[in-house]
């Protein structure tokens, strides 16, 4: 099952379920808000496949977007196994999410 992160009403990023879950775990660990982290973990646990970043509290959203812009790619490069099939394509897809986060004006 795939998952989608809505960064804004018109900017969305979709990925395979495992990569969506990995990305949500990354955000949950970085956001600094236990309630938001718990909600993101619930999305993973319940296999909901959808997160609307605009619904996050403003400070948590700003932090999450900043981490997506500045730290997501290096985290993926460091954490995803070297033996991952099609690793380069996966990293390129993660780079796309980082690029999309950079397009946001209000975060």
Short mmCIF file of C-alpha atoms in Angstrom, two decimals:
data_model
loop_
_atom_site.label_atom_id
_atom_site.label_comp_id
_atom_site.label_asym_id
_atom_site.label_seq_id
_atom_site.Cartn_x
_atom_site.Cartn_y
_atom_site.Cartn_z
CA UNK A 1 0.00 0.00 0.00
CA UNK A 2 1.26 3.48 -0.82
CA UNK A 3 1.12 6.52 1.40
CA UNK A 4 0.82 10.22 0.71
CA UNK A 5 2.08 13.29 2.53
CA UNK A 6 0.14 16.45 1.71
CA UNK A 7 2.57 19.32 2.20
CA UNK A 8 -0.03 21.85 1.13
CA UNK A 9 -3.44 21.70 -0.56
CA UNK A 10 -1.74 21.35 -3.94
CA UNK A 11 1.66 19.77 -3.14
CA UNK A 12 1.62 16.05 -2.42
CA UNK A 13 4.27 13.32 -2.28
CA UNK A 14 3.39 9.64 -2.54
CA UNK A 15 5.61 6.68 -1.87
CA UNK A 16 5.54 2.94 -1.31
CA UNK A 17 4.17 2.07 2.11
CA UNK A 18 7.54 1.20 3.64
CA UNK A 19 9.13 4.48 2.47
CA UNK A 20 6.10 6.49 3.60
CA UNK A 21 6.41 4.85 7.04
CA UNK A 22 10.18 5.49 7.18
CA UNK A 23 9.58 9.14 6.31
CA UNK A 24 6.89 9.53 8.97
CA UNK A 25 9.22 7.96 11.55
CA UNK A 26 11.89 10.46 10.54
CA UNK A 27 9.45 13.35 11.01
CA UNK A 28 8.14 11.94 14.29
CA UNK A 29 11.67 11.72 15.70
CA UNK A 30 12.56 15.24 14.60
CA UNK A 31 9.43 17.29 15.25
CA UNK A 32 9.93 17.79 18.99
CA UNK A 33 6.21 17.52 19.83
CA UNK A 34 5.20 14.28 21.61
CA UNK A 35 1.57 14.63 20.56
CA UNK A 36 2.45 15.05 16.90
CA UNK A 37 4.94 12.17 17.13
CA UNK A 38 2.23 9.93 18.63
CA UNK A 39 -0.23 10.91 15.89
CA UNK A 40 2.32 10.12 13.18
CA UNK A 41 3.05 6.76 14.81
CA UNK A 42 -0.68 6.06 14.82
CA UNK A 43 -0.81 6.72 11.06
CA UNK A 44 1.94 4.10 10.67
CA UNK A 45 0.40 1.59 13.11
CA UNK A 46 -3.07 1.86 11.61
CA UNK A 47 -1.71 1.80 8.04
CA UNK A 48 -3.71 4.93 7.22
CA UNK A 49 -1.48 6.02 4.34
CA UNK A 50 -2.19 9.76 4.56
CA UNK A 51 -0.76 12.72 6.45
CA UNK A 52 -1.88 16.32 6.01
CA UNK A 53 1.06 18.47 7.11
CA UNK A 54 -1.16 21.57 7.06
CA UNK A 55 -3.10 20.08 9.99
CA UNK A 56 -0.05 19.99 12.25
CA UNK A 57 0.34 22.68 14.90
CA UNK A 58 2.25 25.61 13.33
CA UNK A 59 5.51 25.14 15.22
CA UNK A 60 5.55 21.38 14.60
CA UNK A 61 4.81 21.98 10.92
CA UNK A 62 7.65 24.50 10.59
CA UNK A 63 10.06 22.10 12.28
CA UNK A 64 8.93 19.16 10.16
CA UNK A 65 9.24 21.10 6.92
CA UNK A 66 12.67 22.42 7.90
CA UNK A 67 13.84 18.87 8.66
CA UNK A 68 12.44 17.66 5.33
CA UNK A 69 14.32 20.44 3.55
CA UNK A 70 17.62 20.19 5.42
CA UNK A 71 18.06 16.74 6.92
CA UNK A 72 15.85 14.16 5.22
CA UNK A 73 18.19 13.30 2.36
CA UNK A 74 21.27 12.83 4.54
CA UNK A 75 19.21 10.71 6.97
CA UNK A 76 18.05 8.51 4.10
CA UNK A 77 21.57 8.20 2.73
CA UNK A 78 22.82 7.16 6.16
CA UNK A 79 19.98 4.92 7.28
CA UNK A 80 18.71 3.11 4.20
CA UNK A 81 20.73 -0.06 3.62
CA UNK A 82 23.35 -0.11 0.87
CA UNK A 83 21.79 -3.39 -0.28
CA UNK A 84 18.34 -1.83 -0.75
CA UNK A 85 17.03 -2.76 -4.21
CA UNK A 86 16.94 0.29 -6.49
CA UNK A 87 18.50 2.37 -3.68
CA UNK A 88 19.44 5.23 -6.00
CA UNK A 89 15.86 5.58 -7.25
CA UNK A 90 14.60 5.53 -3.65
CA UNK A 91 17.08 8.26 -2.69
CA UNK A 92 16.01 10.29 -5.72
CA UNK A 93 12.40 9.97 -4.58
CA UNK A 94 13.38 11.18 -1.10
CA UNK A 95 15.21 14.11 -2.73
CA UNK A 96 11.96 14.95 -4.51
CA UNK A 97 10.17 15.29 -1.16
CA UNK A 98 12.94 17.57 0.07
CA UNK A 99 12.63 19.65 -3.09
CA UNK A 100 8.85 19.88 -2.68
CA UNK A 101 9.30 21.03 0.93
CA UNK A 102 11.56 23.84 -0.32
CA UNK A 103 8.68 25.09 -2.49
CA UNK A 104 6.53 25.86 0.55
CA UNK A 105 6.30 29.56 1.27
CA UNK A 106 4.58 29.59 4.64
CA UNK A 107 6.61 27.00 6.53
#
